[in-house]
Amino acid sequence: ADRLRREPGIHDAVVLERPWGERGVVSAVLAAEPGADPTAAVRAANQDLPDAARVRSWHVWPDPDFPRTRTGKVRRPPIQEWLAGRAPTIDAGDRVDVPGESAAPESPADAFTALARLVGQISGIPSDDLARSTSVDEVLGSLDRVELMTRVESIYGVAPDPVTYAEELTLGTLAEEIFAAARPGLEAGSASERRSDDGVGEEPQAEDAGERPETRPAILPGAGLPGAGDSRPGRRPAAVTEARWRHDPLVRATRRAFRTGFLRPMWRSFFAMDVEGLEHVEALDPPYIVAANHLSELDPGAILFALPERESSRIATTAMWEYFPRARTGSFLYALGVWGLNLVPLVQAGDWRPTLRIAGKVADRGGSLLVFPEGERSMDGRLLPFRHGIGVMARELHLPIVPCGAAGLMAILPKGSHWARGCWLGRAPVAVRFGRPLPAPGPDDDPARVVAEVQRRIEPLVEEAGRAAGRF
């Protein structure tokens, strides 16, 4: 889709699996300007794409632009429904020459080499330092998996699977799964080319428009969730609870009353807040992402109550989903988090799509997101390497990012402590600094560059907040 958008006359493009005929055939829906030549655009784009990602058919959307959410993100379900009703004809652009070699790996070893290169780009670890026995959990956090899944699906046309195994998933195992899933579909495609009678060969014969194919091969199991029900091999992890009731008007009203009437005054009674940079936040129209350093379990409170009440009431806090299935009272704690903090679960292993789905619905309703890109709390106050996934989230949801630095809370409740200190006899100093926002990433922006810029902007904010809190 990114490559198609660069062609003259193509306003936007959405690439989907064609909902008829042989499965795995990529079809593009184009929002084209008047007088544009979609056929030439598709042919030109295909020259630069690997075989598995090339467009096998295309259709022109009947309106000047796609239906979109309030955040500017394309609404895909109406496009999928419209595409399913399109009869495949040559006049509609259902045949496009696709020259070039297959991108499928020739062996599990080739698949591992390609996978190690992808993981290295996302994690920053040299691919030569990654072994087949390297655990996926060791090198990729929850949001990093989003980027890996996006790239794997783009290259090989295979989708992630929420099924998990009890044993730890390694890069070697994942490479074998990619090889097994990618080769059959592509080999089937080659066979269909040999059976074609029209001399073009890239397109299989059309079937009924109403007949949908099976889902594409699924490849990425997670790593098992201790305590999440049954963790025996082949069992599924605890499914993410979306908690759709979070958007109920009564829930939203009581959540706001709880934050404003109880949590905010209680917080202010224990902590002396020193806040600067609010003008950067107030200049934005929500939704947006607040990206902050992570020092303590109290960090969400510091960010929420550093903001004016009107802004903080719209913030949804992210948290690791796997904590809740393994906790004895996890269901209650999750429900409490959704009610009080509009909690958005970040999936560490397995199917990551619920995270983006829930976050997208929050953003569509005007809610902003609080994310900690480090993925874990710092032990000494210095920033840990940022995960690339926040760049993917900002790009997919089309949201600007507000950098934020906080200080003071590590001395009150550091990692490993269960009881706050220094705030009972007098208010403890906490400083928060907000920086100049980054604009929403475009569809062609590299998430790694976005994250690098976020980290570059947060570093001086953390230092400034530390000096203000008197802790550095």
GROMACS .gro file of C-alpha atoms in nm, residues 56-435:
model
  380
   56ARG     CA    1  -0.271  -0.962  -0.821
   57SER     CA    2  -0.588  -0.757  -0.875
   58TRP     CA    3  -0.712  -0.405  -0.820
   59HIS     CA    4  -1.034  -0.206  -0.801
   60VAL     CA    5  -1.099   0.167  -0.788
   61TRP     CA    6  -1.298   0.293  -0.490
   62PRO     CA    7  -1.613   0.475  -0.612
   63ASP     CA    8  -1.559   0.785  -0.395
   64PRO     CA    9  -1.271   1.037  -0.389
   65ASP     CA   10  -1.150   0.903  -0.052
   66PHE     CA   11  -1.197   0.602   0.174
   67PRO     CA   12  -1.428   0.608   0.478
   68ARG     CA   13  -1.222   0.710   0.779
   69THR     CA   14  -1.239   0.730   1.157
   70ARG     CA   15  -1.216   1.063   1.332
   71THR     CA   16  -0.841   1.003   1.372
   72GLY     CA   17  -0.797   0.977   0.995
   73LYS     CA   18  -0.744   0.601   0.989
   74VAL     CA   19  -0.907   0.411   0.701
   75ARG     CA   20  -1.210   0.205   0.803
   76ARG     CA   21  -1.135  -0.132   0.646
   77PRO     CA   22  -1.462  -0.328   0.710
   78PRO     CA   23  -1.670  -0.124   0.461
   79ILE     CA   24  -1.395  -0.166   0.202
   80GLN     CA   25  -1.380  -0.543   0.260
   81GLU     CA   26  -1.758  -0.567   0.228
   82TRP     CA   27  -1.755  -0.364  -0.094
   83LEU     CA   28  -1.472  -0.573  -0.240
   84ALA     CA   29  -1.654  -0.898  -0.162
   85GLY     CA   30  -1.937  -0.788  -0.389
   86ARG     CA   31  -1.717  -0.705  -0.687
   87ALA     CA   32  -1.730  -0.949  -0.979
   88PRO     CA   33  -1.378  -1.026  -1.105
   89THR     CA   34  -1.347  -0.902  -1.463
   90ILE     CA   35  -1.058  -0.794  -1.679
   91ASP     CA   36  -1.219  -0.453  -1.729
   92ALA     CA   37  -1.222  -0.402  -1.354
   93GLY     CA   38  -0.850  -0.450  -1.346
   94ASP     CA   39  -0.848  -0.809  -1.228
   95ARG     CA   40  -0.534  -0.911  -1.416
   96VAL     CA   41  -0.193  -0.755  -1.366
   97ASP     CA   42   0.141  -0.891  -1.484
   98VAL     CA   43   0.363  -0.977  -1.186
   99PRO     CA   44   0.717  -1.048  -1.303
  100GLY     CA   45   0.999  -1.141  -1.070
  101GLU     CA   46   1.122  -1.414  -0.841
  102SER     CA   47   0.943  -1.554  -0.537
  103ALA     CA   48   1.023  -1.406  -0.198
  104ALA     CA   49   0.958  -1.736  -0.024
  105PRO     CA   50   1.252  -1.875   0.178
  106GLU     CA   51   1.420  -2.173   0.017
  107SER     CA   52   1.488  -2.345   0.350
  108PRO     CA   53   1.438  -2.298   0.725
  109ALA     CA   54   1.794  -2.166   0.735
  110ASP     CA   55   1.706  -1.894   0.483
  111ALA     CA   56   1.393  -1.815   0.684
  112PHE     CA   57   1.601  -1.779   1.001
  113THR     CA   58   1.850  -1.547   0.830
  114ALA     CA   59   1.568  -1.322   0.712
  115LEU     CA   60   1.395  -1.336   1.051
  116ALA     CA   61   1.716  -1.251   1.238
  117ARG     CA   62   1.764  -0.950   1.013
  118LEU     CA   63   1.409  -0.829   1.086
  119VAL     CA   64   1.441  -0.885   1.461
  120GLY     CA   65   1.777  -0.708   1.459
  121GLN     CA   66   1.629  -0.404   1.287
  122ILE     CA   67   1.348  -0.385   1.542
  123SER     CA   68   1.543  -0.463   1.859
  124GLY     CA   69   1.873  -0.296   1.770
  125ILE     CA   70   2.061  -0.620   1.839
  126PRO     CA   71   2.306  -0.719   1.561
  127SER     CA   72   2.158  -1.008   1.366
  128ASP     CA   73   2.489  -1.197   1.403
  129ASP     CA   74   2.430  -1.203   1.780
  130LEU     CA   75   2.092  -1.375   1.743
  131ALA     CA   76   2.091  -1.755   1.757
  132ARG     CA   77   1.825  -2.011   1.677
  133SER     CA   78   1.794  -2.075   2.051
  134THR     CA   79   1.734  -1.706   2.130
  135SER     CA   80   1.398  -1.657   2.300
  136VAL     CA   81   1.156  -1.416   2.131
  137ASP     CA   82   1.067  -1.281   2.476
  138GLU     CA   83   1.432  -1.191   2.540
  139VAL     CA   84   1.462  -0.954   2.246
  140LEU     CA   85   1.111  -0.825   2.172
  141GLY     CA   86   0.857  -0.657   2.395
  142SER     CA   87   0.482  -0.643   2.346
  143LEU     CA   88   0.475  -0.350   2.105
  144ASP     CA   89   0.784  -0.472   1.918
  145ARG     CA   90   0.585  -0.781   1.823
  146VAL     CA   91   0.339  -0.556   1.645
  147GLU     CA   92   0.615  -0.435   1.414
  148LEU     CA   93   0.748  -0.787   1.357
  149MET     CA   94   0.401  -0.919   1.273
  150THR     CA   95   0.340  -0.632   1.034
  151ARG     CA   96   0.663  -0.700   0.846
  152VAL     CA   97   0.623  -1.079   0.837
  153GLU     CA   98   0.267  -1.051   0.708
  154SER     CA   99   0.373  -0.796   0.445
  155ILE     CA  100   0.659  -1.013   0.316
  156TYR     CA  101   0.509  -1.362   0.331
  157GLY     CA  102   0.133  -1.301   0.340
  158VAL     CA  103   0.087  -1.508   0.656
  159ALA     CA  104  -0.089  -1.389   0.970
  160PRO     CA  105  -0.015  -1.433   1.342
  161ASP     CA  106  -0.189  -1.697   1.549
  162PRO     CA  107  -0.300  -1.658   1.913
  163VAL     CA  108  -0.240  -2.026   1.989
  164THR     CA  109   0.052  -2.065   2.229
  165TYR     CA  110   0.277  -2.346   2.343
  166ALA     CA  111   0.390  -2.414   2.696
  167GLU     CA  112   0.756  -2.426   2.595
  168GLU     CA  113   0.941  -2.105   2.522
  169LEU     CA  114   0.926  -1.984   2.163
  170THR     CA  115   1.268  -1.941   2.002
  171LEU     CA  116   1.371  -1.765   1.683
  172GLY     CA  117   1.460  -2.101   1.530
  173THR     CA  118   1.112  -2.239   1.593
  174LEU     CA  119   0.954  -1.922   1.459
  175ALA     CA  120   1.167  -1.940   1.142
  176GLU     CA  121   1.051  -2.297   1.083
  177GLU     CA  122   0.690  -2.186   1.127
  178ILE     CA  123   0.740  -1.907   0.875
  179PHE     CA  124   0.899  -2.146   0.626
  180ALA     CA  125   0.621  -2.403   0.663
  181ALA     CA  126   0.347  -2.141   0.628
  182ALA     CA  127   0.498  -1.934   0.347
  183ARG     CA  128   0.610  -2.206   0.106
  184PRO     CA  129   0.283  -2.399   0.052
  185GLY     CA  130   0.079  -2.091  -0.038
  186LEU     CA  131   0.339  -1.963  -0.282
  187GLU     CA  132   0.391  -2.305  -0.437
  188ALA     CA  133   0.014  -2.331  -0.485
  189GLY     CA  134   0.023  -1.992  -0.656
  190SER     CA  135   0.295  -2.114  -0.893
  191ALA     CA  136   0.086  -2.418  -0.979
  192SER     CA  137  -0.210  -2.199  -1.064
  193GLU     CA  138   0.013  -1.997  -1.298
  194ARG     CA  139   0.109  -2.315  -1.483
  195ARG     CA  140  -0.262  -2.408  -1.518
  196SER     CA  141  -0.360  -2.068  -1.664
  197ASP     CA  142  -0.477  -2.071  -2.026
  198ASP     CA  143  -0.462  -1.702  -2.113
  199GLY     CA  144  -0.087  -1.654  -2.130
  200VAL     CA  145  -0.072  -1.407  -1.843
  201GLY     CA  146  -0.078  -1.668  -1.571
  202GLU     CA  147  -0.073  -1.457  -1.257
  203GLU     CA  148  -0.446  -1.477  -1.186
  204PRO     CA  149  -0.638  -1.795  -1.102
  205GLN     CA  150  -0.981  -1.835  -1.255
  206ALA     CA  151  -1.242  -1.632  -1.069
  207GLU     CA  152  -1.491  -1.808  -0.849
  208ASP     CA  153  -1.820  -1.687  -0.708
  209ALA     CA  154  -1.781  -1.343  -0.553
  210GLY     CA  155  -1.977  -1.460  -0.254
  211GLU     CA  156  -1.748  -1.756  -0.182
  212ARG     CA  157  -1.486  -1.663   0.073
  213PRO     CA  158  -1.154  -1.845   0.108
  214GLU     CA  159  -1.020  -1.997   0.422
  215THR     CA  160  -0.806  -1.776   0.638
  216ARG     CA  161  -0.438  -1.743   0.550
  217PRO     CA  162  -0.177  -1.960   0.722
  218ALA     CA  163  -0.111  -1.856   1.079
  219ILE     CA  164   0.242  -1.865   1.207
  220LEU     CA  165   0.329  -1.685   1.528
  221PRO     CA  166   0.242  -1.865   1.849
  222GLY     CA  167   0.334  -1.693   2.170
  223ALA     CA  168   0.520  -1.822   2.470
  224GLY     CA  169   0.256  -1.953   2.711
  225LEU     CA  170   0.120  -1.757   3.003
  226PRO     CA  171   0.201  -1.896   3.347
  227GLY     CA  172  -0.113  -1.913   3.551
  228ALA     CA  173  -0.337  -1.826   3.256
  229GLY     CA  174  -0.565  -2.125   3.294
  230ASP     CA  175  -0.412  -2.433   3.132
  231SER     CA  176  -0.059  -2.387   3.001
  232ARG     CA  177  -0.011  -2.732   2.853
  233PRO     CA  178   0.120  -2.761   2.495
  234GLY     CA  179  -0.137  -2.668   2.232
  235ARG     CA  180  -0.364  -2.483   2.475
  236ARG     CA  181  -0.468  -2.126   2.407
  237PRO     CA  182  -0.370  -1.844   2.642
  238ALA     CA  183  -0.631  -1.647   2.826
  239ALA     CA  184  -0.806  -1.440   2.562
  240VAL     CA  185  -0.784  -1.064   2.605
  241THR     CA  186  -1.098  -0.926   2.761
  242GLU     CA  187  -1.199  -0.624   2.558
  243ALA     CA  188  -1.444  -0.495   2.822
  244ARG     CA  189  -1.667  -0.310   2.579
  245TRP     CA  190  -1.862  -0.172   2.871
  246ARG     CA  191  -1.572   0.070   2.923
  247HIS     CA  192  -1.748   0.309   2.681
  248ASP     CA  193  -2.088   0.294   2.850
  249PRO     CA  194  -2.201   0.649   2.942
  250LEU     CA  195  -2.259   0.553   3.306
  251VAL     CA  196  -1.914   0.393   3.333
  252ARG     CA  197  -1.750   0.697   3.177
  253ALA     CA  198  -1.936   0.932   3.411
  254THR     CA  199  -1.847   0.737   3.727
  255ARG     CA  200  -1.485   0.698   3.608
  256ARG     CA  201  -1.452   1.071   3.568
  257ALA     CA  202  -1.614   1.135   3.905
  258PHE     CA  203  -1.381   0.882   4.071
  259ARG     CA  204  -1.071   1.041   3.920
  260THR     CA  205  -1.178   1.398   3.985
  261GLY     CA  206  -1.346   1.363   4.323
  262PHE     CA  207  -1.124   1.101   4.487
  263LEU     CA  208  -0.797   1.011   4.313
  264ARG     CA  209  -0.686   1.362   4.218
  265PRO     CA  210  -0.729   1.523   4.564
  266MET     CA  211  -0.577   1.216   4.733
  267TRP     CA  212  -0.276   1.233   4.501
  268ARG     CA  213  -0.227   1.603   4.568
  269SER     CA  214  -0.237   1.541   4.943
  270PHE     CA  215   0.064   1.308   4.924
  271PHE     CA  216   0.270   1.460   4.642
  272ALA     CA  217   0.385   1.815   4.565
  273MET     CA  218   0.363   1.845   4.186
  274ASP     CA  219   0.600   2.062   3.981
  275VAL     CA  220   0.468   2.064   3.625
  276GLU     CA  221   0.585   2.251   3.316
  277GLY     CA  222   0.513   2.225   2.944
  278LEU     CA  223   0.135   2.195   2.966
  279GLU     CA  224   0.102   2.441   2.680
  280HIS     CA  225   0.232   2.170   2.446
  281VAL     CA  226  -0.049   1.936   2.547
  282GLU     CA  227  -0.322   2.197   2.553
  283ALA     CA  228  -0.233   2.304   2.199
  284LEU     CA  229  -0.330   1.957   2.070
  285ASP     CA  230  -0.675   1.828   1.992
  286PRO     CA  231  -0.710   1.477   2.135
  287PRO     CA  232  -0.653   1.197   2.073
  288TYR     CA  233  -0.276   1.169   2.108
  289ILE     CA  234  -0.015   0.945   2.274
  290VAL     CA  235   0.176   1.053   2.583
  291ALA     CA  236   0.514   0.873   2.590
  292ALA     CA  237   0.686   0.884   2.930
  293ASN     CA  238   0.984   0.732   3.109
  294HIS     CA  239   0.905   0.454   3.356
  295LEU     CA  240   1.037   0.464   3.714
  296SER     CA  241   0.762   0.339   3.943
  297GLU     CA  242   0.416   0.186   3.961
  298LEU     CA  243   0.302   0.536   4.055
  299ASP     CA  244   0.405   0.683   3.718
  300PRO     CA  245   0.054   0.674   3.566
  301GLY     CA  246  -0.078   0.883   3.855
  302ALA     CA  247   0.198   1.140   3.812
  303ILE     CA  248   0.120   1.187   3.443
  304LEU     CA  249  -0.258   1.184   3.485
  305PHE     CA  250  -0.266   1.436   3.766
  306ALA     CA  251   0.000   1.659   3.614
  307LEU     CA  252  -0.252   1.725   3.337
  308PRO     CA  253  -0.557   1.948   3.376
  309GLU     CA  254  -0.869   1.756   3.472
  310ARG     CA  255  -1.023   1.799   3.127
  311GLU     CA  256  -0.722   1.637   2.959
  312SER     CA  257  -0.654   1.365   3.217
  313SER     CA  258  -1.015   1.243   3.204
  314ARG     CA  259  -0.955   1.142   2.842
  315ILE     CA  260  -0.635   0.945   2.907
  316ALA     CA  261  -0.641   0.565   2.884
  317THR     CA  262  -0.348   0.397   3.061
  318THR     CA  263  -0.175   0.097   2.903
  319ALA     CA  264  -0.065  -0.205   3.108
  320MET     CA  265   0.076  -0.552   3.045
  321TRP     CA  266  -0.213  -0.792   2.990
  322GLU     CA  267  -0.030  -1.107   3.107
  323TYR     CA  268  -0.022  -0.979   3.466
  324PHE     CA  269  -0.397  -1.021   3.504
  325PRO     CA  270  -0.446  -1.388   3.402
  326ARG     CA  271  -0.168  -1.499   3.637
  327ALA     CA  272  -0.290  -1.295   3.936
  328ARG     CA  273  -0.530  -1.464   4.177
  329THR     CA  274  -0.769  -1.171   4.163
  330GLY     CA  275  -0.674  -1.077   3.807
  331SER     CA  276  -1.029  -1.052   3.672
  332PHE     CA  277  -1.129  -0.813   3.948
  333LEU     CA  278  -0.812  -0.604   3.911
  334TYR     CA  279  -0.856  -0.581   3.534
  335ALA     CA  280  -1.218  -0.473   3.568
  336LEU     CA  281  -1.116  -0.217   3.830
  337GLY     CA  282  -0.842  -0.088   3.599
  338VAL     CA  283  -1.081  -0.056   3.307
  339TRP     CA  284  -1.334   0.127   3.522
  340GLY     CA  285  -1.090   0.360   3.697
  341LEU     CA  286  -0.816   0.409   3.435
  342ASN     CA  287  -0.980   0.298   3.109
  343LEU     CA  288  -0.698   0.045   3.101
  344VAL     CA  289  -0.578  -0.075   2.758
  345PRO     CA  290  -0.408  -0.419   2.776
  346LEU     CA  291  -0.071  -0.459   2.603
  347VAL     CA  292  -0.030  -0.819   2.489
  348GLN     CA  293   0.321  -0.953   2.551
  349ALA     CA  294   0.276  -1.288   2.375
  350GLY     CA  295   0.038  -1.437   2.124
  351ASP     CA  296  -0.215  -1.237   1.925
  352TRP     CA  297  -0.130  -0.867   1.948
  353ARG     CA  298  -0.424  -0.746   1.742
  354PRO     CA  299  -0.661  -0.692   2.039
  355THR     CA  300  -0.425  -0.423   2.169
  356LEU     CA  301  -0.455  -0.216   1.853
  357ARG     CA  302  -0.826  -0.284   1.826
  358ILE     CA  303  -0.900  -0.165   2.181
  359ALA     CA  304  -0.662   0.131   2.154
  360GLY     CA  305  -0.818   0.226   1.820
  361LYS     CA  306  -1.168   0.229   1.968
  362VAL     CA  307  -1.047   0.447   2.254
  363ALA     CA  308  -0.890   0.690   2.007
  364ASP     CA  309  -1.198   0.691   1.785
  365ARG     CA  310  -1.396   0.819   2.085
  366GLY     CA  311  -1.149   1.099   2.147
  367GLY     CA  312  -0.945   0.922   2.414
  368SER     CA  313  -0.567   0.959   2.438
  369LEU     CA  314  -0.317   0.689   2.538
  370LEU     CA  315  -0.042   0.683   2.801
  371VAL     CA  316   0.244   0.452   2.697
  372PHE     CA  317   0.582   0.375   2.858
  373PRO     CA  318   0.813   0.290   2.562
  374GLU     CA  319   1.085   0.138   2.782
  375GLY     CA  320   0.856  -0.157   2.854
  376GLU     CA  321   0.986  -0.194   3.211
  377ARG     CA  322   1.081   0.023   3.505
  378SER     CA  323   1.431   0.165   3.532
  379MET     CA  324   1.636   0.063   3.836
  380ASP     CA  325   1.862   0.369   3.846
  381GLY     CA  326   1.660   0.646   3.681
  382ARG     CA  327   1.844   0.629   3.350
  383LEU     CA  328   1.641   0.565   3.037
  384LEU     CA  329   1.630   0.209   2.912
  385PRO     CA  330   1.626   0.139   2.536
  386PHE     CA  331   1.291   0.232   2.386
  387ARG     CA  332   1.080  -0.032   2.217
  388HIS     CA  333   0.998   0.035   1.853
  389GLY     CA  334   0.635  -0.066   1.895
  390ILE     CA  335   0.516   0.277   2.008
  391GLY     CA  336   0.612   0.404   1.663
  392VAL     CA  337   0.398   0.135   1.505
  393MET     CA  338   0.106   0.221   1.733
  394ALA     CA  339   0.133   0.590   1.649
  395ARG     CA  340   0.154   0.512   1.279
  396GLU     CA  341  -0.133   0.264   1.276
  397LEU     CA  342  -0.363   0.489   1.481
  398HIS     CA  343  -0.236   0.808   1.315
  399LEU     CA  344  -0.170   0.984   1.647
  400PRO     CA  345   0.082   1.253   1.747
  401ILE     CA  346   0.318   1.175   2.036
  402VAL     CA  347   0.374   1.402   2.337
  403PRO     CA  348   0.714   1.332   2.503
  404CYS     CA  349   0.710   1.342   2.881
  405GLY     CA  350   0.974   1.317   3.153
  406ALA     CA  351   0.898   1.247   3.519
  407ALA     CA  352   1.117   1.230   3.829
  408GLY     CA  353   1.085   1.179   4.203
  409LEU     CA  354   0.872   0.866   4.215
  410MET     CA  355   1.161   0.616   4.206
  411ALA     CA  356   1.266   0.734   4.551
  412ILE     CA  357   0.909   0.691   4.677
  413LEU     CA  358   0.821   0.351   4.531
  414PRO     CA  359   1.114   0.194   4.340
  415LYS     CA  360   1.096  -0.129   4.148
  416GLY     CA  361   1.062  -0.424   4.386
  417SER     CA  362   0.908  -0.220   4.670
  418HIS     CA  363   0.551  -0.269   4.785
  419TRP     CA  364   0.516   0.024   5.022
  420ALA     CA  365   0.562   0.393   4.948
  421ARG     CA  366   0.799   0.599   5.160
  422GLY     CA  367   0.876   0.964   5.213
  423CYS     CA  368   0.522   1.086   5.148
  424TRP     CA  369   0.343   1.018   5.478
  425LEU     CA  370   0.471   1.302   5.700
  426GLY     CA  371   0.492   1.559   5.422
  427ARG     CA  372   0.422   1.584   5.053
  428ALA     CA  373   0.698   1.425   4.843
  429PRO     CA  374   0.832   1.627   4.546
  430VAL     CA  375   0.737   1.496   4.201
  431ALA     CA  376   0.827   1.680   3.880
  432VAL     CA  377   0.676   1.629   3.534
  433ARG     CA  378   0.785   1.796   3.211
  434PHE     CA  379   0.598   1.782   2.879
  435GLY     CA  380   0.780   1.851   2.555
   0.00000   0.00000   0.00000
